[in-house]
Short mmCIF file of C-alpha atoms in Angstrom, two decimals:
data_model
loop_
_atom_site.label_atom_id
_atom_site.label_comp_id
_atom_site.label_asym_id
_atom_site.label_seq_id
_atom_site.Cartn_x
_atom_site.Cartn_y
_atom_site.Cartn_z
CA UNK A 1 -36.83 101.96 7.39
CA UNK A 2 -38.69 102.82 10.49
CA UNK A 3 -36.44 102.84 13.82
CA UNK A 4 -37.97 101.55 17.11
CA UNK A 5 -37.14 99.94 20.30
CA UNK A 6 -40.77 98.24 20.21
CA UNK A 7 -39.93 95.43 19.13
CA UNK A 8 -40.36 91.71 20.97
CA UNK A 9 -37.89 89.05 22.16
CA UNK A 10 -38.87 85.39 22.87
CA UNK A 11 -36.36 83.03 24.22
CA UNK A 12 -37.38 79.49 23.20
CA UNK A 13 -34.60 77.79 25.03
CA UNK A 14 -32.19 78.15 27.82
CA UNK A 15 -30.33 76.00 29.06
CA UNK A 16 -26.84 75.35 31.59
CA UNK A 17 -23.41 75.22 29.74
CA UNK A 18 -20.94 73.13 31.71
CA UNK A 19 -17.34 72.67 31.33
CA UNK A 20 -16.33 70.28 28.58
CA UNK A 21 -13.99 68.40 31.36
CA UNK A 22 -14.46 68.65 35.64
CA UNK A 23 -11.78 70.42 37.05
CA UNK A 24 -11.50 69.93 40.89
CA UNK A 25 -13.26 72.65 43.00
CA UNK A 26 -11.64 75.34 44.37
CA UNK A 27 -12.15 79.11 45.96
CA UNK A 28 -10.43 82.04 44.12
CA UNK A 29 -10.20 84.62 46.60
CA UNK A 30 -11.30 88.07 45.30
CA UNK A 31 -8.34 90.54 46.01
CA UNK A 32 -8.69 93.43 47.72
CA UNK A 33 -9.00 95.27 43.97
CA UNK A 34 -12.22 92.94 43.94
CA UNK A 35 -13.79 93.88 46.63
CA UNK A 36 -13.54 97.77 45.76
CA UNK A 37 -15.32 97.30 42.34
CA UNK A 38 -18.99 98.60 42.98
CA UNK A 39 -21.58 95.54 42.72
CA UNK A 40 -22.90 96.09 38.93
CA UNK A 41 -23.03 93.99 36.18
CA UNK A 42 -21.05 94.68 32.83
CA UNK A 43 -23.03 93.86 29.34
CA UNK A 44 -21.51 93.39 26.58
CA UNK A 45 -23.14 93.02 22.66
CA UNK A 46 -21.96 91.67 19.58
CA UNK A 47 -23.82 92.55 16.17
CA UNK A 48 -22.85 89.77 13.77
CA UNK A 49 -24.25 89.70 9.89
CA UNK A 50 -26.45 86.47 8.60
CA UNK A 51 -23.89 83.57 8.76
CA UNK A 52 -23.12 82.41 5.28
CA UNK A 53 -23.52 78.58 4.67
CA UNK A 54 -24.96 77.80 8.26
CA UNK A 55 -28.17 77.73 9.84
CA UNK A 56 -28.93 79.14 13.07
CA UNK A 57 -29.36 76.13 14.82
CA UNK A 58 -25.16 75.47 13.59
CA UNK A 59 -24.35 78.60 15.22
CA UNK A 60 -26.13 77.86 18.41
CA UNK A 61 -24.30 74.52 18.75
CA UNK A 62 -20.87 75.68 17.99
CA UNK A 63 -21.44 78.65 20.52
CA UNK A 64 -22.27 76.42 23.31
CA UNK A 65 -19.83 73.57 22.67
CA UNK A 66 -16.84 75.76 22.26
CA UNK A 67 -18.17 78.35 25.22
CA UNK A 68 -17.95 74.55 27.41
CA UNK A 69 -14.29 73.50 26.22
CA UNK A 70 -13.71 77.68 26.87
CA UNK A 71 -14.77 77.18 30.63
CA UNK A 72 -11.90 74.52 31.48
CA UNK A 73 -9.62 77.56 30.96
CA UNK A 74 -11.47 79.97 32.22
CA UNK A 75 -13.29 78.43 35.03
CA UNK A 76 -13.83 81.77 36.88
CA UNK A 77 -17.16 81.96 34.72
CA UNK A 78 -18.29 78.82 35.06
CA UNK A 79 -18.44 79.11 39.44
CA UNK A 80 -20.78 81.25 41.46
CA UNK A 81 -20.15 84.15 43.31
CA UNK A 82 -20.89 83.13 47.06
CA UNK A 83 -21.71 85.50 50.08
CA UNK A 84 -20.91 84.86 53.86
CA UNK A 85 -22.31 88.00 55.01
CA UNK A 86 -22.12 92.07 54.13
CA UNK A 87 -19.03 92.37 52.31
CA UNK A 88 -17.44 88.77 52.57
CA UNK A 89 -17.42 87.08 49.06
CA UNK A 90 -16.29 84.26 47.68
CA UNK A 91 -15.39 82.42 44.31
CA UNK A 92 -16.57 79.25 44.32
CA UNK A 93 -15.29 77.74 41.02
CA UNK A 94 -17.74 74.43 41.21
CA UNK A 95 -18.21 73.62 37.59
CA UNK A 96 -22.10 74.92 37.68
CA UNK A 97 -21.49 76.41 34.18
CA UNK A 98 -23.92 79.59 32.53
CA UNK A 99 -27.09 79.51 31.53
CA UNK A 100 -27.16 79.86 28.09
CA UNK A 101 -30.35 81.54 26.14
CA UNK A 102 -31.85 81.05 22.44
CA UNK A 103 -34.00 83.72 21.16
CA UNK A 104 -35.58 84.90 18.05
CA UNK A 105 -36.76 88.91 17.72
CA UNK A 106 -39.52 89.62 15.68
CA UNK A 107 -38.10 92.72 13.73
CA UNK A 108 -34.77 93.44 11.82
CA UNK A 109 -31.74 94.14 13.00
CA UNK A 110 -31.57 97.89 11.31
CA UNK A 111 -34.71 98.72 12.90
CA UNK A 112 -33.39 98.34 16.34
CA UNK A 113 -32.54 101.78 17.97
CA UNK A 114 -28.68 100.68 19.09
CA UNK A 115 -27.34 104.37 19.61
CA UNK A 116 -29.75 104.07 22.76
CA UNK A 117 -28.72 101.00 24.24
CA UNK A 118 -30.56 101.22 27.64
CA UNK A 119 -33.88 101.57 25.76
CA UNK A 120 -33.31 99.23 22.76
CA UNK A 121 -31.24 96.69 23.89
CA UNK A 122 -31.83 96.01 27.87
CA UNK A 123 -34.55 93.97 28.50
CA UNK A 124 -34.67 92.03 25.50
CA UNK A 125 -30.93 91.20 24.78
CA UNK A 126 -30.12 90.75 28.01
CA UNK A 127 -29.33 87.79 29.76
CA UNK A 128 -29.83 87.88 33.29
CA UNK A 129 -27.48 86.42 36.83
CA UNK A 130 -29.91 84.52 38.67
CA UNK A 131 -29.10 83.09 42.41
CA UNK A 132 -28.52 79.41 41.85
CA UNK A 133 -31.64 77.69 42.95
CA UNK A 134 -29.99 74.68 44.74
CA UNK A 135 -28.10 77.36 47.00
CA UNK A 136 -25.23 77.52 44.82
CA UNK A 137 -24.04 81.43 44.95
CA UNK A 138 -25.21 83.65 42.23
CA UNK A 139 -23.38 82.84 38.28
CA UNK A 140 -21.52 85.47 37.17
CA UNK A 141 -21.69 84.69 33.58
CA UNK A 142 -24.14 84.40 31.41
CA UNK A 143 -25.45 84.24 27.37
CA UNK A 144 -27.96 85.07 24.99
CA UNK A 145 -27.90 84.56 21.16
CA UNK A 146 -31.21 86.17 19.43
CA UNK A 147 -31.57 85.75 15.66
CA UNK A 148 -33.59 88.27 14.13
CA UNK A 149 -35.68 88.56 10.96
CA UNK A 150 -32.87 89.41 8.91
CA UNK A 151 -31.25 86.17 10.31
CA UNK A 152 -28.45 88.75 11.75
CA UNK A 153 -26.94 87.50 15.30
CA UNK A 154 -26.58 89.34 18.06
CA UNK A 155 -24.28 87.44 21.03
CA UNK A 156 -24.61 89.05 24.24
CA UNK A 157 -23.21 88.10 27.21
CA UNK A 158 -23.81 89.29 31.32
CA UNK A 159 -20.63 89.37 33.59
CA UNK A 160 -20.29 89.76 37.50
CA UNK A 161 -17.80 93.16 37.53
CA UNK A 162 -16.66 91.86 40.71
CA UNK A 163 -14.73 88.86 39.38
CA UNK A 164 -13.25 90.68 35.81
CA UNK A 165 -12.78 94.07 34.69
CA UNK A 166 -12.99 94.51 30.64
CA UNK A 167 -10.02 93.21 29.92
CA UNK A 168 -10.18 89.59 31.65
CA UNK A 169 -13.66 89.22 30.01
CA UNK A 170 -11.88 90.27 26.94
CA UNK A 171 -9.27 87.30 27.54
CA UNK A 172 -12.22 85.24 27.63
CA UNK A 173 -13.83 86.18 24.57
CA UNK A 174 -10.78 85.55 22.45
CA UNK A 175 -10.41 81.85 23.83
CA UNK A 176 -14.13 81.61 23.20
CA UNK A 177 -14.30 82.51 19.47
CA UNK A 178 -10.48 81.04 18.98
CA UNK A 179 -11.82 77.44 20.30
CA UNK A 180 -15.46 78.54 18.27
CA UNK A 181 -12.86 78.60 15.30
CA UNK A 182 -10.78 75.38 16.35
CA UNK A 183 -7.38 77.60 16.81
CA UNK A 184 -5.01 77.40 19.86
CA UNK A 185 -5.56 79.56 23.06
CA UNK A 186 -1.62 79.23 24.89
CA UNK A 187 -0.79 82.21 24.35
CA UNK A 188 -4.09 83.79 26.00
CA UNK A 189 -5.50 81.68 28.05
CA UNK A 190 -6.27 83.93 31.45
CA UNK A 191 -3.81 83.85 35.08
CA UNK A 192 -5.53 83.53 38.07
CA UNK A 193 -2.97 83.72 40.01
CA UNK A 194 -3.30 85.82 43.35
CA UNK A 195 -0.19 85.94 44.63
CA UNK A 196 0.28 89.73 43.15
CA UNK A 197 -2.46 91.30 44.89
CA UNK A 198 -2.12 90.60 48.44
CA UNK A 199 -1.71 93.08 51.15
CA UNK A 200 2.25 93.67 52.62
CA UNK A 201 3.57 92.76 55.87
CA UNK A 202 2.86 95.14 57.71
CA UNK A 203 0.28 96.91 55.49
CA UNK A 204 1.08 100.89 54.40
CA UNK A 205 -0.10 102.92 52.52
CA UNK A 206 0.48 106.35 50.33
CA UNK A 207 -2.10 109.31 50.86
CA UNK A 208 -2.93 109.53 47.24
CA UNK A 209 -5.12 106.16 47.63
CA UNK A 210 -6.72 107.56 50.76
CA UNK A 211 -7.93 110.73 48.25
CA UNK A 212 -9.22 107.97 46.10
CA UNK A 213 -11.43 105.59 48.05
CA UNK A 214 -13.52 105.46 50.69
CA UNK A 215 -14.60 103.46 54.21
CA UNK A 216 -18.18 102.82 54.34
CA UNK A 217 -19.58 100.46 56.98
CA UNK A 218 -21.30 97.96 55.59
CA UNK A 219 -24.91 97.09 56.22
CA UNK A 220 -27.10 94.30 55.25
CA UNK A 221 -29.85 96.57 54.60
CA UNK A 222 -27.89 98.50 51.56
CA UNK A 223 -25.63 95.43 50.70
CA UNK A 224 -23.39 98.66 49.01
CA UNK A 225 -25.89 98.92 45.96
CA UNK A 226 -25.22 102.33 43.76
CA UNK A 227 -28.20 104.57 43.35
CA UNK A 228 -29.94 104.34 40.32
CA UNK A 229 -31.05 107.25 38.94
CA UNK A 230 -33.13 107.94 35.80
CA UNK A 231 -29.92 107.51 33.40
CA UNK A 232 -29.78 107.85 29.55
CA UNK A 233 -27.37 105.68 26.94
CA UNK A 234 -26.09 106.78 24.06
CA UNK A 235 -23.68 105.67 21.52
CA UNK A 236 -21.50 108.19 19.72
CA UNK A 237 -19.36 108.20 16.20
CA UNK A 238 -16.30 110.59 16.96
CA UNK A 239 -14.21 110.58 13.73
CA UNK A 240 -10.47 110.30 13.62
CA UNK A 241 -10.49 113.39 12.66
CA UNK A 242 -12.26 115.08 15.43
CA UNK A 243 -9.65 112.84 17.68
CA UNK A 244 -7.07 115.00 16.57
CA UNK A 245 -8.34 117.88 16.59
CA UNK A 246 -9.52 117.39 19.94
CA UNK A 247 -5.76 116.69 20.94
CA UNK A 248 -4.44 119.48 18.95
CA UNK A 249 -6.28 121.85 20.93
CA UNK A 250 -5.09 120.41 23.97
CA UNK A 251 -1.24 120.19 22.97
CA UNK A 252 -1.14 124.07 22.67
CA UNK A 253 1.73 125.98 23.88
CA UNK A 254 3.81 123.02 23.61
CA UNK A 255 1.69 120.54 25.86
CA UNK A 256 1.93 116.22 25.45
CA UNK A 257 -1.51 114.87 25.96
CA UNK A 258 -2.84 112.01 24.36
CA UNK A 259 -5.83 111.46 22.86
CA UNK A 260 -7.57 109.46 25.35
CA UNK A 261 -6.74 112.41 27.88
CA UNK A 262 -7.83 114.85 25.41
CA UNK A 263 -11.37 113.69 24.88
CA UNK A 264 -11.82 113.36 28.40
CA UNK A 265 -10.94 117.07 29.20
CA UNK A 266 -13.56 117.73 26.22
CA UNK A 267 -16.10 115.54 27.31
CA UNK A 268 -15.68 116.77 31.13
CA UNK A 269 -15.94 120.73 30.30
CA UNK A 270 -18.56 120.37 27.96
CA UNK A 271 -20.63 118.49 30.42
CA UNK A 272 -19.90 121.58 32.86
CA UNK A 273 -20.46 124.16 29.99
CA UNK A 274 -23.60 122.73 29.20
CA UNK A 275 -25.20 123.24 32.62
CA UNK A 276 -26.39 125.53 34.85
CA UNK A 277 -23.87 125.31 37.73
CA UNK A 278 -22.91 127.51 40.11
CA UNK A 279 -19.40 128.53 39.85
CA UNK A 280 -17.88 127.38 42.86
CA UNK A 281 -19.51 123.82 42.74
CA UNK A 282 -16.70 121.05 42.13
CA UNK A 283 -16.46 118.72 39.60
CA UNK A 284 -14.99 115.56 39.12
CA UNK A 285 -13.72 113.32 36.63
CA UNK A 286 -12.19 110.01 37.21
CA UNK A 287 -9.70 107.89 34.80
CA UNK A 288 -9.41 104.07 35.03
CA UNK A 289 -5.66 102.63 35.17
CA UNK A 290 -4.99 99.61 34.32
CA UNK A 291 -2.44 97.99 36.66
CA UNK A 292 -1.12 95.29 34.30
CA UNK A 293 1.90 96.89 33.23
CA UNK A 294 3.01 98.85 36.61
CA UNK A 295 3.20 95.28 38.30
CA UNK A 296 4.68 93.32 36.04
CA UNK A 297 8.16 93.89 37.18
CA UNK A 298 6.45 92.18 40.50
CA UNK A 299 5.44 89.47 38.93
CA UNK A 300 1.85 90.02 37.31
CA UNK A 301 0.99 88.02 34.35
CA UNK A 302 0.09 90.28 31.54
CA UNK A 303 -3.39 87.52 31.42
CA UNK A 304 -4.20 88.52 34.70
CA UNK A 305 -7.83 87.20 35.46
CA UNK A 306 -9.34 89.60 37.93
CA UNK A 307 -10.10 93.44 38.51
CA UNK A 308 -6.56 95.28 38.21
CA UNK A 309 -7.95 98.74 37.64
CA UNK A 310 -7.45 101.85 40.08
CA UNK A 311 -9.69 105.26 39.91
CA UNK A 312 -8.12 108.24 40.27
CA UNK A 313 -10.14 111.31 39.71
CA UNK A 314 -9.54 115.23 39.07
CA UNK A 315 -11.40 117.64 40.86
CA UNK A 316 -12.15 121.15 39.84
CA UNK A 317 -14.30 123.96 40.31
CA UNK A 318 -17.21 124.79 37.56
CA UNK A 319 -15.78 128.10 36.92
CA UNK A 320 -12.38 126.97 36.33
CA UNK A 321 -13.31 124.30 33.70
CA UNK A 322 -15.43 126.74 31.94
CA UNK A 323 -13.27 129.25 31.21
CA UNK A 324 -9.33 127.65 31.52
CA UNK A 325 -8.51 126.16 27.41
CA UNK A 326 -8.27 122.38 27.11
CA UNK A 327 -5.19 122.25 27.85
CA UNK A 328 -6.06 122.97 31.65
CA UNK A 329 -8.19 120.29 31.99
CA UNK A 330 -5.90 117.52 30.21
CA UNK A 331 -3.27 118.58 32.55
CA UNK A 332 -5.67 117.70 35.60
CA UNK A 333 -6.26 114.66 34.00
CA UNK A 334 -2.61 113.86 33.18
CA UNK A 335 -1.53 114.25 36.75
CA UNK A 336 -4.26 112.02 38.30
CA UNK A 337 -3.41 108.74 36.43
CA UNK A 338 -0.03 109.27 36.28
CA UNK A 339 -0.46 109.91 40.16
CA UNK A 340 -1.04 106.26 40.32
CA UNK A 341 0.70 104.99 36.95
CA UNK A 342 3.19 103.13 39.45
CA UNK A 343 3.86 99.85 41.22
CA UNK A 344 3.53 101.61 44.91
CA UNK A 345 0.04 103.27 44.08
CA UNK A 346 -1.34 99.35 43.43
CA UNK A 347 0.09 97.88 46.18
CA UNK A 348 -0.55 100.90 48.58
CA UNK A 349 -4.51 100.59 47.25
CA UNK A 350 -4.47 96.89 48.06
CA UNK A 351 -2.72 97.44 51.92
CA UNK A 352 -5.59 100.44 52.76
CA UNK A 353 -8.26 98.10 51.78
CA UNK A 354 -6.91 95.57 54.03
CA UNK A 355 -6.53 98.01 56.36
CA UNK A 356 -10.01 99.21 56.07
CA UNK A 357 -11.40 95.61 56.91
CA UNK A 358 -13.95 95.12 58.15
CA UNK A 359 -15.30 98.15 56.24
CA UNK A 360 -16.02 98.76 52.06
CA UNK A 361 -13.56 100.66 50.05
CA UNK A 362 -15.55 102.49 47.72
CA UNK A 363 -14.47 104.84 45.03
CA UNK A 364 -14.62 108.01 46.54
CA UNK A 365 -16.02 109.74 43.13
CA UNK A 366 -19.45 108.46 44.59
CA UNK A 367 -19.50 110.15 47.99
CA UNK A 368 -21.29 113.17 47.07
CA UNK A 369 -24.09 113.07 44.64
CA UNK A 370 -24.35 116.98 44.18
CA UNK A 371 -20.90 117.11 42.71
CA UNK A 372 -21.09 116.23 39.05
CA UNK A 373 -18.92 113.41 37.83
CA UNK A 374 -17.56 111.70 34.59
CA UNK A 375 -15.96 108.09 35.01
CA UNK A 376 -13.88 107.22 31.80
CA UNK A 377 -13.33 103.69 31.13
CA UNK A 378 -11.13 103.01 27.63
CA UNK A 379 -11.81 100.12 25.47
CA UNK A 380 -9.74 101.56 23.34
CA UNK A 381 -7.16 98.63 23.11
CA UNK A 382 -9.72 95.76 23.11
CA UNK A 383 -10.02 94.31 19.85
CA UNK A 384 -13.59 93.86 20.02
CA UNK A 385 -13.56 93.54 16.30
CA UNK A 386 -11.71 90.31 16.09
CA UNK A 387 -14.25 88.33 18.15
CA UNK A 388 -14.44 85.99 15.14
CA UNK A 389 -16.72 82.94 15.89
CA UNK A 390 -15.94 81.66 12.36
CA UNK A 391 -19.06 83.26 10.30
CA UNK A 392 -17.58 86.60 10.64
CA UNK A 393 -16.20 89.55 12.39
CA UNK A 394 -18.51 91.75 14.61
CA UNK A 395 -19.63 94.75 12.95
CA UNK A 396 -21.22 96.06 16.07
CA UNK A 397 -19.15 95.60 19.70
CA UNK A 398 -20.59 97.45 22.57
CA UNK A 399 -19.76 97.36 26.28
CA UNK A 400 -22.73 99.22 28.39
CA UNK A 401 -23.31 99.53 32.33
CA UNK A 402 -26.78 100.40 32.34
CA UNK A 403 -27.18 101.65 35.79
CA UNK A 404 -23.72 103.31 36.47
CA UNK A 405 -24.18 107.24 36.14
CA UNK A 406 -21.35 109.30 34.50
CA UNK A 407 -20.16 106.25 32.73
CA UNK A 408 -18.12 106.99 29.44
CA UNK A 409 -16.09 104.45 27.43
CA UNK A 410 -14.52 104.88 23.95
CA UNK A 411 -13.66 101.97 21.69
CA UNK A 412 -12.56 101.98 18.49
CA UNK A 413 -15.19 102.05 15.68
CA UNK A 414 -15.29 98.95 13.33
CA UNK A 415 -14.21 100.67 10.79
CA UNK A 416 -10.60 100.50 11.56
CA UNK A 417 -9.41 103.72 10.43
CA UNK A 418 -9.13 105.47 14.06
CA UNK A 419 -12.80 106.85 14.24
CA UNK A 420 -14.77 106.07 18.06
CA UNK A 421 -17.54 105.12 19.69
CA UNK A 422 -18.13 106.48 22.24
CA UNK A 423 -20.64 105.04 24.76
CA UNK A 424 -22.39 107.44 27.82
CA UNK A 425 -24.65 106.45 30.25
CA UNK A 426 -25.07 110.07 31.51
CA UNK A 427 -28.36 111.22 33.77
CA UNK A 428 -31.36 112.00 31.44
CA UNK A 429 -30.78 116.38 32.17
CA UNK A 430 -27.25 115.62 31.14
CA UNK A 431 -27.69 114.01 28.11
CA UNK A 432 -30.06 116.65 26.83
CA UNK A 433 -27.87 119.74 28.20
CA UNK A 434 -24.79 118.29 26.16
CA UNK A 435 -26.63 117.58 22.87
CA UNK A 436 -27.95 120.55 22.52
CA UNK A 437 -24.78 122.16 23.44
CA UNK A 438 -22.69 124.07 19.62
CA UNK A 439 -19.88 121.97 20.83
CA UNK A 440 -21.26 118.81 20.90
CA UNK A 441 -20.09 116.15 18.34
CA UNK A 442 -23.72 115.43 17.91
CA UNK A 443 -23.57 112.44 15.69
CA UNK A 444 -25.57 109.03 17.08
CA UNK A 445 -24.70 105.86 15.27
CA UNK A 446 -27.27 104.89 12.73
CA UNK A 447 -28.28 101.44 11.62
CA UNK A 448 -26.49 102.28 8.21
CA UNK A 449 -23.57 100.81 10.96
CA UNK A 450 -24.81 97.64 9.40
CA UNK A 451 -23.98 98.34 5.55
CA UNK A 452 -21.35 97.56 3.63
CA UNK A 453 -20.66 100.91 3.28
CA UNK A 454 -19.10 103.51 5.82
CA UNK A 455 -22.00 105.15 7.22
CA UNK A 456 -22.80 106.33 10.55
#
């Protein structure tokens, strides 16, 4: 069956999803962890098989009448995302709902090219976050559901990055498809409390978060927009047993890495390896650390609604990653998130943002576009396979920032039995310098994804 990405998409329908009850207005201030997270917008895909015993037009009503009872909960998606000048934002949570999209695609689901998301998928899957045309703010959530020929579904949703990091929007997709499946939500409905993240009196901070981020003065003309250079997406199958391997290798000579921190000492030195680099040119490679479980002795909810995520990043020269073994680079990348794995690191990131004000606190990763750099985001504990509207688990989940460079995130594969994906948005040079590199794990995920059968 012939692959392609030329296929078309026609939405025949979209409409505003409102809460199922009016809670009263309020702002949600965006902490200071908000207001470092770069202004991009997360997608996120789910593949679903033909629902048995349905039609599509049951699916689409379910969707939307369970995504409106989901919104009383989690109201943060159902507001707009209000400015009041360069870098002052606001969460307006008004009860102006998501648009909400109906679309059919005029080819089969196995045709479409998914191991290159930015080419197959954006564009056509995509809902988009439109500015409110009554002067409302900008929505921050958004949904599309796009039958194809083969009467598979495909659910994909848009969120703001500023209001929730993977694992809030993750929170939100299990009340979704637990109310889509008339179950109970207690025990996960989101926090949006903000008492946590607030700066100390007097502010202070550690110099490890001053390595980390930033000041930038912000100007009207850039409104802090990343660059967007020509990028390429791919999607990855990394067997279980390439995992350990991978770890293996770096646990040598008695070494206790895990296997998140192995394959991103892999990933990062065959990314050098692969390119023509002079030897003294740094390299960097940052980790995201989730701050859930360092604050909850403080008081943060482990349902935390919000962005609770720091960056710390290992630097290195070329020549070093080249020729030290694994082992040297997993150690780098030990020491930089357990270099914020603590209760102070959080708290001293939220005091030298406030501190910063009125400037930005941007990751500092960015500063210098001729040093190479690899930003690992994990999905690996998201059970993206569970999203269960009641017709069926996904068999496809994918997460995707199309226009962040360097952007790697693993997730489980959905065949349970510890195998990857793993998802790069890497620039185009990159891509083709690693693929055709001996040590590449050069296997793309096929549409055979989609059989019964394991096959990728």
């Amino acid at each position: 069956m012939a692959i392609s990405n030329d296929y078309h998409v026609e939405v025949v329908k979209t409409e505003v999803v409102l809460p199922a009850s009016v809670i009263q207005e309020r702002i949600l201030p965006l902490s200071n962890l908000d207001l470092a997270v770069p202004p991009v917008c997360v997608h996120v895909f789910f593949c679903y098989e033909k629902p048995p015993q349905t039609s599509f037009a049951s699916v689409v009503s379910n969707l939307k009448s369970s995504l409106s009872r989901a919104f009383v909960s989690c109201y943060a998606f159902a507001g707009r995302l209000v400015s009041h000048g360069v870098g002052d934002l606001q969460m307006v949570c008004n009860n102006k709902g998501a648009e909400f999209s109906e679309a059919y695609a005029d080819t089969c689901l196995t045709q479409v090219e998914f191991c290159n998301p930015n080419g197959a998928i954006e564009g056509k899957l995509v809902p988009q976050l439109v500015n409110d045309s009554e002067g409302n703010g900008t929505p921050v959530f958004a949904v599309q559901v796009t039958q194809f020929n083969c009467s598979r579904i495909v659910v994909s949703c848009t969120f703001e990055h500023k209001i929730a990091d993977a694992f809030s929007a993750n929170l939100f997709f299990s009340c979704w498809t637990n109310l889509s499946r008339n179950e109970p939500i207690e025990s996960i409905t989101p926090s949006f409390t903000r008492s946590i993240l607030v700066p100390r009196d007097p502010p202070v901070y550690c110099s490890p978060i001053e390595e980390m981020y930033m000041k930038v003065v912000p100007s009207a003309e850039s409104n802090m927009q990343i660059a967007q250079p020509a990028l390429a997406s791919r999607i990855y199958y990394l067997s279980a047993d390439d995992i350990i391997k991978l770890q293996l290798s770096a646990n040598q000579h008695g070494n206790s890495y895990t296997k998140l921190e192995a394959f991103s000492a892999y990933i990062w030195k065959l990314l050098i390896q692969s390119q023509n680099m002079e030897d003294a040119q740094n390299c960097n490679i940052s980790i995201a650390v989730d701050g859930r479980s360092h604050l909850k002795n403080i008081g943060m909810p482990a349902n935390y609604f919000g962005n609770a995520v720091l960056a710390p990043f290992a630097s290195a020269r070329a020549e070093d990653i080249k020729k030290e073994p694994l082992s040297w680079s997993a150690k780098l990348i030990h020491d930089a998130i357990y270099s914020v794995a603590n209760e102070e690191s959080f708290q001293s990131a939220v005091d030298f943002i406030e501190i910063s004000k009125p400037s930005l606190v941007f990751p500092k990763i960015y500063r210098n576009k001729d040093e190479p750099y690899i930003i690992v985001s994990s999905g690996l504990r998201f059970p993206l396979y569970k999203f269960d509207h009641g017709w069926g688990k996904p068999r496809l989940a994918i997460y995707n920032l199309p226009y962040t460079s360097g952007y790697v995130m693993p997730t489980l594969s959905p065949y349970g039995d510890g195998s990857w994906l793993i998802n790069m948005n890497l620039l185009i040079d990159q891509i083709n310098a690693i693929e055709s590199h001996p040590n590449f794990f050069s296997r793309l995920i096929s549409p055979n994804i989609f059989c019964d059968q394991k096959n990728v």
